[in-house]
Amino acid sequence: MESKVASWFNLWCLDQLVEQQVADGALLCRLQGEVWQPVLAAGIALPEAALQGLRKERQPLRHRQCRALQAGSGYFLSLAPCYPGYGLLLLWQRRDRRLPATSWLRLFRAIFSQHDRARIATRSPALLNHLPLPLLKLSPTGTILWSNHRLQQSLGFTPAELEGRSVSCLTHAADWPDTLRLYQRLGQEPGQGMATLEKRYLHKSGQVFWGCMHLALVPDEQGRPDHLIGLLAGLEPQRQDEIGFQTSQILEQFRPEGLMICDASTRILAVNPAFERITGYTACEVIGRFPSMLKSGMHDREFYQAMNAALRERGCWQGEVWNRRKNGQVYPEFLRISTLRQRGRVRQYLAVFSDISHVKPAEQRQLAEEDGLTGLANRASFHRRLSQYCRRREPFALMILDINNFRLFNNAMNHRVGDRVLREVAVRLQSRLRGGDFLARIGSDEFAVLVPGIVQHRQARIFGKHLLGALKRPLHLAEQHLYVDATLGGALWPGTEEEDAESLLQQAEQALFDAKQKKQPLALYDSQLNRFQSRRLRLQHELVEAIKQGGLSLHYQPIVAAETGGITKLEALVRWQHPGLGYISPAEFVPVAEECGMVQALGDWVLNRACADLRRLHQAGYALDMAINRSSLEFQSLGLDGGEWLSVIQQHGLSPRHIIFEITESLFMQGNEQHLERIRALREAGCRIAIDDFGTGYSALNYLRAFPIDLVKIDKSFIDHLPGNRRDGLLLEGILRIIGDLGMSVVIEGMETEAQAAYLAAQPCHYLQGYLIARPLAIRELLPFLESYGGHSVPDTD
């Protein structure tokens, strides 16, 4: 029995209690006679003496018991009947600490994000009774197999009333279809991780509660869906008076104006008669659908992004919008949207609008066909023409041209200069067109060209270069010469994969995106690009889940002191072992994180995990420093006092002097005073700053004098051909002398051979890193390595 309990807690559960901040320290104890003997500890040292005065049930610890354990407060949990004779002590540094619900939620995620752990946990459901959050075990179709005491207490049911019934008995009827679809999706895609669904729940009394269900699919050993485990968080009674008005009262209030009420996910709940009169849709046709069904296509993506940002930040938006009636007619309306909240959560959106087509018929005609700024066809007109071209089944090329860094014209000068740039670009592009070509402005800084008669990629490339050539000469604006740079992406019709105008447009946009990623002026769509983009889109979606659900891991590469040969530092390196795609290199998924806005979340996860592991290493007696990479984007979003990063370090009980932040050269080359202020704040707190991969980017030494830098990491490319390459040797020795004279330490990366080690022993470098010492190791591999490591032998030199 003891080995089974020790295995459960020692492997992950006891550590997770501390890591997820459920407690500052945790003890597993075994009952021996009338005393409890500590067996395992996490976050604190294992006490030698047995503990007295604990009952065999749950209870807070008395003050004298806490004092004996050097804790401010504590709580005892019996593990019976799951593990008779065993108990768990949760300890906190502060007095009167309650069991935090958010920390238990993090523990739940840590357990059920890994299939092996989840299977072990659900084999002993009695143990899950100790989680103070409502839990359910369900079949893949939603039949309740088990529930814990907290769920029964929260919703008023007994175990007998729930077991064997469909979970629909706890679910509001309006939310059941979405719930069932989620169960089906989890069952069909076992590898997608944990899902979250906010919906309404029914108490036995009939009262409605709002809550958030966190769901994980637990497969069997063969990977087949076995059961679901669900946790309810934040159950709150639904109170209509907090939402503001009853729906019927709102609908009655806006008789002359159109009204639409949407839920938190923007699904339409109700409309009034004026909505039906203006749009031509009946209530039955729109309820349950999304407002996007009314879009005219006249507005670009930035328009709706600005609208959504206003709703998030201010809770309201108003302005003129062009929408489409049921009969296809485009019309202008004045729209006001308000956000209705309940206890800080968005519950509904209220949209009130009036038809203003009778006051601006001329503008309606112009907007229907023409871009007001450049005089070119607008996006709507372009879409109609593109559809016509596709129906003809004659070959043509679609090309999309995007002005690079267009915002600089508006930010550095003003919007009038930006408008003049767009008009001049339109004129330049028109000068390069043939008689049958069609040019349109389809976005704020995007133009589209339809070119008939193009049947080969070679022809398309020639024409694309011809278009881009129109922008090589400077623009004479604002009493100066302005140079405009652009990127072009294209696709051919008919091809092998496109089905309609929409898919052709998507292919051209993919090609444009690829060209920008590769910093090339022109790219054309082909099957290889499709596979690349499909993989990239999949990685974007699944990286978000990997960060949230613990699908990533950290490996640590040792760094040794050149003088002593002993390990003094570790570099934290993030790894992603995808369940379907296998190992994915950071060189591939870190740029994906930057593209989809997840790099901050990725960096925060790495910092948290690295600090947690470093704390464990310190407790084990290894006084090491940790080097952690942060991208330029992360650094730019950091507060000027570095508080966000420093608070994470402090939360883990670490001194900042043990943390080294590695930043690439590009950040230092920007010459930003705020960057200098952030670096100074981090260094004043005790952290050190390192330049990573020195020499692979700008290779300029001037900024080494301007910034307070502690370490310079020399990229492995400088020693790949050493010894033996005299020019590389002279270059490396010169760099080492300059860096040493500036008072900075040097880390040489990529040392892989004994010959390199012998050569570097004679150089003024301070630290060495590379496969000759060790590959990056998972934490479970690192500990045995540190225990057995005898030191890197430094060859004797004359």
Short mmCIF file of C-alpha atoms in Angstrom, two decimals, residues 449-634:
data_model
loop_
_atom_site.label_atom_id
_atom_site.label_comp_id
_atom_site.label_asym_id
_atom_site.label_seq_id
_atom_site.Cartn_x
_atom_site.Cartn_y
_atom_site.Cartn_z
CA VAL A 449 -5.43 43.08 -59.66
CA LEU A 450 -7.21 40.67 -62.00
CA VAL A 451 -5.00 39.85 -65.00
CA PRO A 452 -6.66 37.82 -67.85
CA GLY A 453 -4.60 35.52 -70.04
CA ILE A 454 -2.03 34.43 -67.42
CA VAL A 455 -1.69 30.64 -67.58
CA GLN A 456 1.76 29.90 -66.09
CA HIS A 457 3.63 30.85 -62.92
CA ARG A 458 6.47 32.24 -65.05
CA GLN A 459 4.08 34.70 -66.76
CA ALA A 460 2.61 35.67 -63.39
CA ARG A 461 6.07 36.35 -61.94
CA ILE A 462 7.02 38.55 -64.89
CA PHE A 463 3.81 40.56 -64.55
CA GLY A 464 4.19 40.77 -60.75
CA LYS A 465 7.71 42.21 -61.08
CA HIS A 466 6.31 44.62 -63.69
CA LEU A 467 3.75 45.85 -61.12
CA LEU A 468 6.26 46.17 -58.29
CA GLY A 469 8.56 48.09 -60.62
CA ALA A 470 6.01 50.94 -60.58
CA LEU A 471 7.02 51.69 -56.99
CA LYS A 472 10.78 51.71 -57.42
CA ARG A 473 10.92 55.44 -58.10
CA PRO A 474 10.38 57.65 -55.02
CA LEU A 475 7.10 59.51 -54.48
CA HIS A 476 7.40 63.31 -54.40
CA LEU A 477 5.17 64.10 -51.42
CA ALA A 478 5.32 66.30 -48.33
CA GLU A 479 8.26 68.23 -49.85
CA GLN A 480 10.43 65.16 -49.77
CA HIS A 481 11.13 61.91 -51.59
CA LEU A 482 9.23 59.00 -50.04
CA TYR A 483 10.14 55.43 -50.92
CA VAL A 484 7.31 52.91 -50.89
CA ASP A 485 8.00 49.20 -50.57
CA ALA A 486 5.38 46.53 -51.28
CA THR A 487 4.82 42.77 -51.24
CA LEU A 488 2.77 40.84 -53.77
CA GLY A 489 1.03 37.46 -53.55
CA GLY A 490 -0.78 35.74 -56.38
CA ALA A 491 -2.79 32.71 -57.49
CA LEU A 492 -3.84 31.35 -60.89
CA TRP A 493 -7.29 30.36 -62.17
CA PRO A 494 -8.02 27.63 -63.03
CA GLY A 495 -5.60 25.73 -60.81
CA THR A 496 -5.71 22.29 -59.24
CA GLU A 497 -7.24 23.05 -55.85
CA GLU A 498 -9.44 26.17 -55.87
CA GLU A 499 -13.21 25.66 -56.07
CA ASP A 500 -14.62 29.18 -56.22
CA ALA A 501 -13.77 32.87 -56.04
CA GLU A 502 -13.47 32.77 -52.25
CA SER A 503 -10.94 29.92 -52.26
CA LEU A 504 -8.89 31.66 -54.99
CA LEU A 505 -8.78 34.84 -52.91
CA GLN A 506 -7.71 32.84 -49.88
CA GLN A 507 -4.87 31.27 -51.88
CA ALA A 508 -3.60 34.67 -53.03
CA GLU A 509 -3.68 35.94 -49.44
CA GLN A 510 -1.75 32.85 -48.30
CA ALA A 511 0.89 33.58 -50.94
CA LEU A 512 1.10 37.20 -49.75
CA PHE A 513 1.51 36.04 -46.16
CA ASP A 514 4.25 33.59 -47.19
CA ALA A 515 6.13 36.31 -49.08
CA LYS A 516 6.04 38.58 -46.03
CA GLN A 517 7.21 35.78 -43.75
CA LYS A 518 10.16 35.02 -46.00
CA LYS A 519 10.80 38.74 -46.64
CA GLN A 520 10.47 38.22 -50.38
CA PRO A 521 8.83 40.73 -52.75
CA LEU A 522 6.68 38.16 -54.56
CA ALA A 523 5.18 34.70 -53.96
CA LEU A 524 2.69 32.58 -55.90
CA TYR A 525 0.42 29.91 -54.52
CA ASP A 526 1.17 26.24 -55.20
CA SER A 527 0.46 22.89 -53.53
CA GLN A 528 3.64 23.06 -51.44
CA LEU A 529 2.62 26.44 -50.04
CA ASN A 530 -0.79 25.00 -49.23
CA ARG A 531 0.77 22.22 -47.17
CA PHE A 532 3.03 24.74 -45.43
CA GLN A 533 0.15 27.11 -44.60
CA SER A 534 -2.13 24.28 -43.49
CA ARG A 535 0.54 23.09 -41.08
CA ARG A 536 1.13 26.63 -39.84
CA LEU A 537 -2.57 27.23 -39.21
CA ARG A 538 -2.81 23.91 -37.39
CA LEU A 539 0.18 24.81 -35.25
CA GLN A 540 -1.34 28.21 -34.43
CA HIS A 541 -4.53 26.59 -33.17
CA GLU A 542 -2.87 23.74 -31.30
CA LEU A 543 -0.07 25.83 -29.80
CA VAL A 544 -2.68 27.81 -27.87
CA GLU A 545 -3.98 24.55 -26.37
CA ALA A 546 -0.46 23.25 -25.75
CA ILE A 547 0.40 26.36 -23.71
CA LYS A 548 -2.86 26.23 -21.75
CA GLN A 549 -3.00 22.48 -21.20
CA GLY A 550 0.65 21.69 -20.44
CA GLY A 551 1.58 20.18 -23.81
CA LEU A 552 5.01 21.85 -23.76
CA SER A 553 8.05 20.90 -21.71
CA LEU A 554 11.36 22.45 -20.72
CA HIS A 555 14.78 20.89 -21.23
CA TYR A 556 17.89 22.27 -19.60
CA GLN A 557 21.39 22.44 -21.12
CA PRO A 558 24.26 22.69 -18.62
CA ILE A 559 26.82 25.52 -18.87
CA VAL A 560 30.23 24.95 -17.26
CA ALA A 561 32.79 27.41 -15.95
CA ALA A 562 35.88 27.21 -18.18
CA GLU A 563 38.24 27.71 -15.25
CA THR A 564 36.92 24.94 -12.98
CA GLY A 565 34.97 22.67 -15.33
CA GLY A 566 32.02 22.65 -12.92
CA ILE A 567 28.38 23.27 -13.93
CA THR A 568 27.28 26.73 -12.76
CA LYS A 569 24.37 27.56 -15.04
CA LEU A 570 21.54 26.03 -17.06
CA GLU A 571 19.80 27.32 -20.16
CA ALA A 572 16.04 26.66 -20.28
CA LEU A 573 14.94 25.46 -23.74
CA VAL A 574 11.26 24.93 -24.58
CA ARG A 575 10.25 21.73 -26.37
CA TRP A 576 7.01 20.61 -28.05
CA GLN A 577 6.37 16.91 -28.62
CA HIS A 578 3.15 17.05 -30.62
CA PRO A 579 0.93 13.96 -30.21
CA GLY A 580 0.33 13.72 -33.96
CA LEU A 581 3.19 15.59 -35.65
CA GLY A 582 6.00 14.47 -33.38
CA TYR A 583 8.82 16.79 -32.32
CA ILE A 584 8.37 20.39 -33.49
CA SER A 585 11.42 22.64 -33.38
CA PRO A 586 11.26 25.95 -31.47
CA ALA A 587 12.58 27.53 -34.67
CA GLU A 588 9.19 26.66 -36.18
CA PHE A 589 6.70 27.18 -33.35
CA VAL A 590 8.16 30.30 -31.67
CA PRO A 591 7.58 32.41 -34.85
CA VAL A 592 4.07 30.90 -34.96
CA ALA A 593 3.53 32.12 -31.38
CA GLU A 594 4.65 35.61 -32.41
CA GLU A 595 2.27 35.60 -35.39
CA CYS A 596 -0.82 34.56 -33.42
CA GLY A 597 -0.13 36.79 -30.41
CA MET A 598 0.79 33.93 -28.05
CA VAL A 599 4.47 34.71 -27.55
CA GLN A 600 3.78 36.55 -24.28
CA ALA A 601 1.82 33.55 -22.91
CA LEU A 602 4.57 31.21 -24.11
CA GLY A 603 7.29 33.28 -22.47
CA ASP A 604 5.33 33.55 -19.21
CA TRP A 605 4.87 29.76 -19.15
CA VAL A 606 8.61 29.21 -19.70
CA LEU A 607 9.55 31.68 -16.96
CA ASN A 608 7.13 30.08 -14.47
CA ARG A 609 8.25 26.52 -15.23
CA ALA A 610 11.96 27.36 -15.24
CA CYS A 611 11.68 29.17 -11.88
CA ALA A 612 9.74 26.25 -10.36
CA ASP A 613 12.38 23.75 -11.49
CA LEU A 614 15.24 26.00 -10.36
CA ARG A 615 13.63 26.21 -6.90
CA ARG A 616 13.58 22.37 -6.77
CA LEU A 617 17.24 22.23 -7.79
CA HIS A 618 18.19 24.72 -5.09
CA GLN A 619 16.30 22.66 -2.50
CA ALA A 620 18.23 19.61 -3.69
CA GLY A 621 21.50 21.43 -3.03
CA TYR A 622 22.45 22.60 -6.55
CA ALA A 623 23.22 26.35 -6.40
CA LEU A 624 22.77 26.97 -10.13
CA ASP A 625 21.76 30.01 -12.19
CA MET A 626 19.07 29.80 -14.88
CA ALA A 627 19.27 31.47 -18.31
CA ILE A 628 15.84 32.13 -19.83
CA ASN A 629 15.22 33.41 -23.36
CA ARG A 630 12.75 36.28 -23.86
CA SER A 631 11.91 37.59 -27.33
CA SER A 632 12.03 41.23 -28.36
CA LEU A 633 8.22 41.32 -28.50
CA GLU A 634 7.99 40.12 -24.89
#
